[in-house]
XYZ file of C-alpha atoms in Angstrom:
373
model
C 137.279 115.772 87.168
C 134.450 116.363 84.739
C 135.370 115.445 81.154
C 133.926 117.989 78.702
C 133.861 116.904 75.089
C 133.623 119.567 72.368
C 130.608 118.801 70.078
C 131.306 121.912 68.071
C 132.637 125.391 68.555
C 129.303 126.468 70.152
C 128.589 123.505 72.246
C 130.338 121.092 74.695
C 128.885 118.167 76.579
C 129.932 116.106 79.508
C 131.147 112.510 78.781
C 128.534 110.237 80.243
C 128.648 106.382 80.627
C 125.954 103.601 80.132
C 125.845 100.509 82.343
C 127.326 98.585 79.299
C 130.479 100.732 79.391
C 131.596 99.889 82.993
C 132.869 96.814 84.685
C 133.215 95.749 88.404
C 136.701 95.034 89.769
C 137.090 92.149 92.294
C 138.852 92.986 95.527
C 141.404 90.863 97.442
C 138.651 89.202 99.299
C 135.886 86.899 98.177
C 132.924 85.550 100.192
C 130.425 82.756 100.255
C 127.306 83.836 98.284
C 125.123 82.300 100.936
C 126.502 84.804 103.414
C 125.595 87.756 101.306
C 122.632 89.967 102.295
C 120.829 91.817 99.488
C 118.045 93.059 101.723
C 117.074 96.816 101.818
C 114.698 98.962 103.848
C 112.778 102.056 102.935
C 111.101 103.808 105.815
C 109.527 101.103 108.001
C 109.453 98.443 105.264
C 112.125 95.872 104.770
C 112.471 93.839 101.552
C 114.692 90.869 101.086
C 115.269 91.661 97.481
C 116.450 95.143 96.219
C 113.841 94.885 93.373
C 110.882 97.284 92.736
C 108.877 96.047 89.752
C 108.092 98.734 87.020
C 104.448 99.615 87.323
C 103.343 98.586 83.987
C 100.216 96.520 83.078
C 102.383 93.990 81.107
C 104.156 93.048 84.465
C 102.062 94.092 87.514
C 98.527 92.896 88.250
C 97.058 92.455 91.783
C 98.097 88.855 91.593
C 101.676 89.431 90.477
C 102.066 92.196 92.956
C 101.086 89.725 95.742
C 103.501 87.120 94.343
C 106.416 89.529 94.035
C 105.867 90.621 97.614
C 105.856 86.903 98.664
C 109.140 86.462 96.897
C 110.713 89.511 98.763
C 110.345 92.318 96.411
C 107.928 95.272 95.809
C 105.495 95.596 92.902
C 103.580 98.860 92.647
C 100.406 98.750 90.732
C 99.675 101.327 87.954
C 96.515 103.079 89.058
C 96.215 104.635 85.577
C 96.354 101.256 83.959
C 93.705 98.582 82.994
C 93.087 97.385 86.413
C 91.374 100.705 87.404
C 89.668 101.232 84.167
C 87.956 97.903 83.712
C 86.240 95.469 86.199
C 88.081 92.467 84.589
C 90.743 93.577 82.109
C 91.917 89.939 81.502
C 90.491 89.723 77.936
C 91.900 93.069 77.025
C 95.393 91.994 78.248
C 95.103 88.901 75.994
C 94.088 91.207 73.168
C 97.055 93.582 73.830
C 99.322 90.560 73.522
C 97.761 89.349 70.300
C 97.803 92.729 68.501
C 99.578 92.969 65.190
C 102.754 95.096 65.547
C 101.626 97.678 63.058
C 98.296 98.202 64.752
C 99.414 97.990 68.450
C 99.909 101.606 69.334
C 96.600 102.856 67.957
C 94.568 99.965 69.605
C 96.403 100.550 72.911
C 95.375 104.151 72.731
C 91.718 103.065 72.221
C 91.724 100.547 75.072
C 93.341 103.006 77.561
C 90.878 105.724 76.566
C 88.428 104.335 78.959
C 87.960 106.442 82.053
C 89.609 105.533 85.484
C 87.001 104.238 87.965
C 87.723 105.694 91.294
C 86.027 102.822 93.262
C 88.341 100.227 91.565
C 91.393 102.101 93.090
C 90.276 101.196 96.565
C 89.379 97.674 95.676
C 92.679 96.817 94.028
C 94.618 98.182 97.013
C 92.482 96.211 99.438
C 93.065 93.120 97.392
C 96.800 93.486 97.650
C 96.752 94.466 101.369
C 94.565 91.423 102.236
C 97.378 89.217 101.186
C 99.685 90.587 103.834
C 102.392 91.949 101.520
C 103.348 95.679 101.290
C 100.863 97.512 99.147
C 102.369 100.057 96.704
C 100.704 102.044 93.957
C 101.778 104.371 91.154
C 100.245 107.536 89.893
C 101.612 110.160 87.402
C 102.175 113.697 88.773
C 99.356 114.867 86.573
C 96.864 112.625 88.313
C 98.106 112.466 91.861
C 96.068 115.519 93.071
C 92.963 113.980 91.636
C 93.211 110.520 93.026
C 95.531 110.480 96.034
C 92.725 110.766 98.653
C 91.261 107.484 97.333
C 94.763 105.841 97.530
C 95.379 106.953 101.048
C 91.756 106.056 102.203
C 92.392 102.534 100.924
C 95.408 102.147 103.243
C 98.367 101.964 100.769
C 101.792 101.410 102.334
C 104.001 103.236 99.780
C 103.001 105.825 97.151
C 105.020 106.009 93.834
C 104.738 109.239 91.821
C 106.421 108.233 88.517
C 106.570 110.104 85.255
C 109.070 110.202 82.284
C 110.735 113.088 84.084
C 109.470 114.714 87.383
C 110.716 117.941 88.768
C 110.122 119.709 92.102
C 109.378 122.874 90.156
C 106.914 122.152 87.374
C 105.747 125.360 85.719
C 102.206 125.557 84.189
C 100.084 128.450 83.059
C 96.985 126.183 82.503
C 96.679 124.433 85.890
C 97.796 124.517 89.380
C 100.920 122.182 89.448
C 101.492 119.554 92.003
C 103.317 121.036 94.974
C 105.423 118.046 95.845
C 106.931 119.368 99.076
C 103.438 120.270 100.413
C 101.851 117.201 99.167
C 104.575 114.751 100.701
C 104.522 116.756 104.034
C 100.779 116.089 104.344
C 100.910 112.360 103.632
C 101.571 109.691 106.298
C 103.113 107.227 103.871
C 106.600 107.212 102.242
C 106.721 108.490 98.756
C 109.018 107.471 95.999
C 109.219 110.055 93.207
C 110.907 110.258 89.748
C 112.366 109.971 87.243
C 115.239 112.372 87.298
C 118.771 112.034 85.900
C 120.922 114.855 87.324
C 122.471 116.005 90.503
C 120.502 119.138 90.805
C 117.092 117.744 89.891
C 117.657 114.831 92.353
C 118.691 117.243 95.134
C 115.503 119.317 94.631
C 113.292 116.131 94.780
C 115.079 115.051 97.924
C 114.253 118.305 99.556
C 110.641 117.716 99.020
C 110.653 115.011 101.689
C 110.565 112.032 99.317
C 111.748 108.683 100.805
C 113.142 107.484 97.558
C 114.122 108.955 94.171
C 113.748 107.197 90.754
C 116.914 107.617 88.544
C 116.340 107.375 84.893
C 113.242 107.663 82.519
C 111.893 104.179 83.126
C 110.744 101.709 80.491
C 114.236 101.144 79.076
C 113.162 98.224 76.668
C 109.886 99.643 75.676
C 110.880 103.341 75.658
C 111.388 105.582 72.544
C 111.824 108.811 74.484
C 115.293 109.251 73.078
C 113.884 109.026 69.585
C 110.812 111.098 70.105
C 112.059 113.765 72.593
C 115.818 113.473 72.154
C 116.022 113.074 76.026
C 118.545 110.627 77.216
C 121.144 110.324 80.122
C 123.294 107.170 80.238
C 122.372 105.268 83.450
C 125.805 104.696 84.992
C 126.479 108.477 85.062
C 122.910 109.310 86.106
C 122.922 106.941 89.067
C 126.413 108.121 90.230
C 125.379 111.816 89.946
C 122.146 111.092 91.981
C 124.039 109.044 94.620
C 126.201 112.180 94.976
C 123.174 114.290 95.588
C 122.046 111.639 98.280
C 125.437 112.126 100.116
C 125.265 115.904 99.938
C 121.641 115.895 101.055
C 122.487 113.719 104.124
C 124.966 116.306 105.091
C 122.637 119.313 104.464
C 119.647 117.720 106.258
C 121.583 116.390 109.246
C 121.577 112.735 108.308
C 118.300 112.063 106.441
C 118.926 109.290 103.951
C 116.958 109.227 100.664
C 116.937 105.859 98.861
C 118.124 105.920 95.188
C 116.327 103.515 92.871
C 117.728 102.997 89.344
C 114.663 102.897 86.947
C 115.038 101.527 83.450
C 117.585 100.156 81.053
C 118.306 96.995 83.145
C 117.679 93.929 81.209
C 120.153 91.452 82.840
C 121.520 90.508 86.181
C 124.864 92.118 85.355
C 123.037 95.497 84.680
C 121.370 95.190 88.060
C 124.730 94.549 89.690
C 126.336 97.581 87.993
C 123.442 99.879 88.902
C 123.870 99.084 92.573
C 127.638 99.508 92.407
C 127.194 102.937 90.864
C 125.138 103.869 93.943
C 121.550 102.578 93.788
C 119.911 101.097 96.889
C 117.478 99.108 94.589
C 116.404 98.805 91.029
C 113.083 99.160 89.233
C 112.850 96.564 86.485
C 110.215 95.657 84.019
C 111.440 93.702 81.043
C 113.167 90.760 82.928
C 109.884 90.000 84.767
C 107.769 90.533 81.631
C 109.183 87.293 80.522
C 107.557 85.387 83.461
C 104.795 82.950 82.609
C 102.573 84.681 85.246
C 103.035 88.274 83.683
C 99.763 89.629 82.576
C 101.353 90.758 79.220
C 101.747 87.210 78.145
C 105.266 87.667 76.968
C 104.743 91.253 75.634
C 105.797 94.368 77.434
C 104.498 98.033 77.259
C 104.354 101.042 79.511
C 102.090 103.997 79.893
C 104.244 105.949 77.323
C 103.113 103.481 74.652
C 99.493 104.522 74.698
C 99.849 108.223 75.325
C 96.894 109.693 73.421
C 98.958 112.628 71.789
C 102.501 111.641 71.655
C 103.395 107.950 72.263
C 107.014 107.550 73.442
C 107.101 103.790 73.997
C 106.065 100.725 72.103
C 104.823 97.236 72.804
C 107.741 94.733 72.695
C 107.773 91.085 72.507
C 109.978 89.077 74.786
C 108.405 85.713 75.115
C 108.526 83.575 78.325
C 111.487 81.989 79.995
C 110.018 80.730 83.396
C 108.115 81.644 86.516
C 108.598 84.787 88.576
C 110.277 82.666 91.230
C 112.782 81.113 88.577
C 113.579 84.624 87.135
C 114.338 86.082 90.656
C 115.663 83.065 92.525
C 116.444 80.431 89.970
C 117.418 77.848 88.959
C 118.393 79.179 85.625
C 118.387 77.239 82.395
C 120.060 79.991 80.360
C 123.372 81.692 80.308
C 122.248 85.312 79.315
C 121.605 86.863 82.652
C 117.717 86.739 82.236
C 117.045 84.238 85.145
C 118.130 83.843 88.717
C 118.713 87.647 88.909
C 119.167 87.736 92.686
C 121.419 84.607 92.798
C 123.611 86.447 90.215
C 123.723 89.582 92.245
C 124.701 87.702 95.398
C 127.532 85.894 93.478
C 128.680 89.230 92.110
C 128.741 90.737 95.504
C 130.580 87.636 96.913
C 133.110 87.550 94.072
C 133.987 91.198 94.684
C 134.185 90.635 98.435
C 131.110 92.579 99.837
C 128.523 91.257 102.177
C 125.589 93.782 101.892
C 124.260 96.420 99.540
C 125.665 99.491 101.241
C 129.233 97.912 101.233
C 128.855 96.921 97.544
C 128.232 100.575 96.580
C 131.900 101.075 97.305
C 133.167 98.393 94.797
C 135.736 99.648 92.247
C 134.447 100.106 88.746
C 136.353 100.698 85.405
C 135.422 101.949 82.119
C 135.458 98.910 79.830
C 134.858 98.684 76.022
C 131.395 97.279 75.145
C 131.689 93.592 74.081
C 129.013 92.054 71.967
């Protein structure tokens, strides 16, 4: 039953929960971690890891997209980032990492003011495809209509339409809005779209024909959306609500399954496990992999919200480095804070609670538990 909390005489709100506020309950059975599968499949593409890397310049370059693909995950390249604005953005990425904190936002806005070069879109996609891994890219809803032809012509495998919040019914009196249903219908590639955070919004996105829906507002560690816009929905509740929409849409559509991808607010292996336990098929993470020595941000992390020309809703955050991409994903770990061997930890969580694959693990019992620091 939904728990309504009275905020004042004129307003009530539903009690919602963050990932920090829940815990997973072991069952009567345990398993060998080596016998646990964490693979998932979206459309025709199978991945050994339920990890989609957040399309941020501080984490995803063509080189890291290829390496993540080889390690079993998926890393969409941001086509509105530096890799499509500059022939060689390496010096600028080094500059971004060296900026003084007080001047970072203004300088990021200047660097990202350079126009997107359409010919670079095809070149970056071809570079990733040539390696043999699944090629995925991201555009915002605002730029999808303008650049999607170049993306499709280059032979992309998976198309991600990602914004702070994306709806199937965007209303604008200034320009023709993106018709998601028509757009997705006309494409021959699976589309992942989001973010959203409610049952109703997710159901509408699923009805557009999307193969996957992003839950959350992304960029958890570098986001200031709650401070700037006041928009926030705790992730445990948001994922559970969208998972319910997935179930109901399956009934409505005669069995069509839309993948739920938790996006943002997951900094540790425990967060990833709890997101999947709440109903996610995979997670989109940025900050854990921004700590990799190969990350283009050189230990710093920022998303597209950090350099918005009019209303920045993010910031550049310093994380430092802890190890290679392979160590962060597959171990071994040299720390006890959940920042390394993320997939080994997920397997152990599933084994400890008695589940052998992702779909089974979504049925694990959860409890509301006090936050411990």
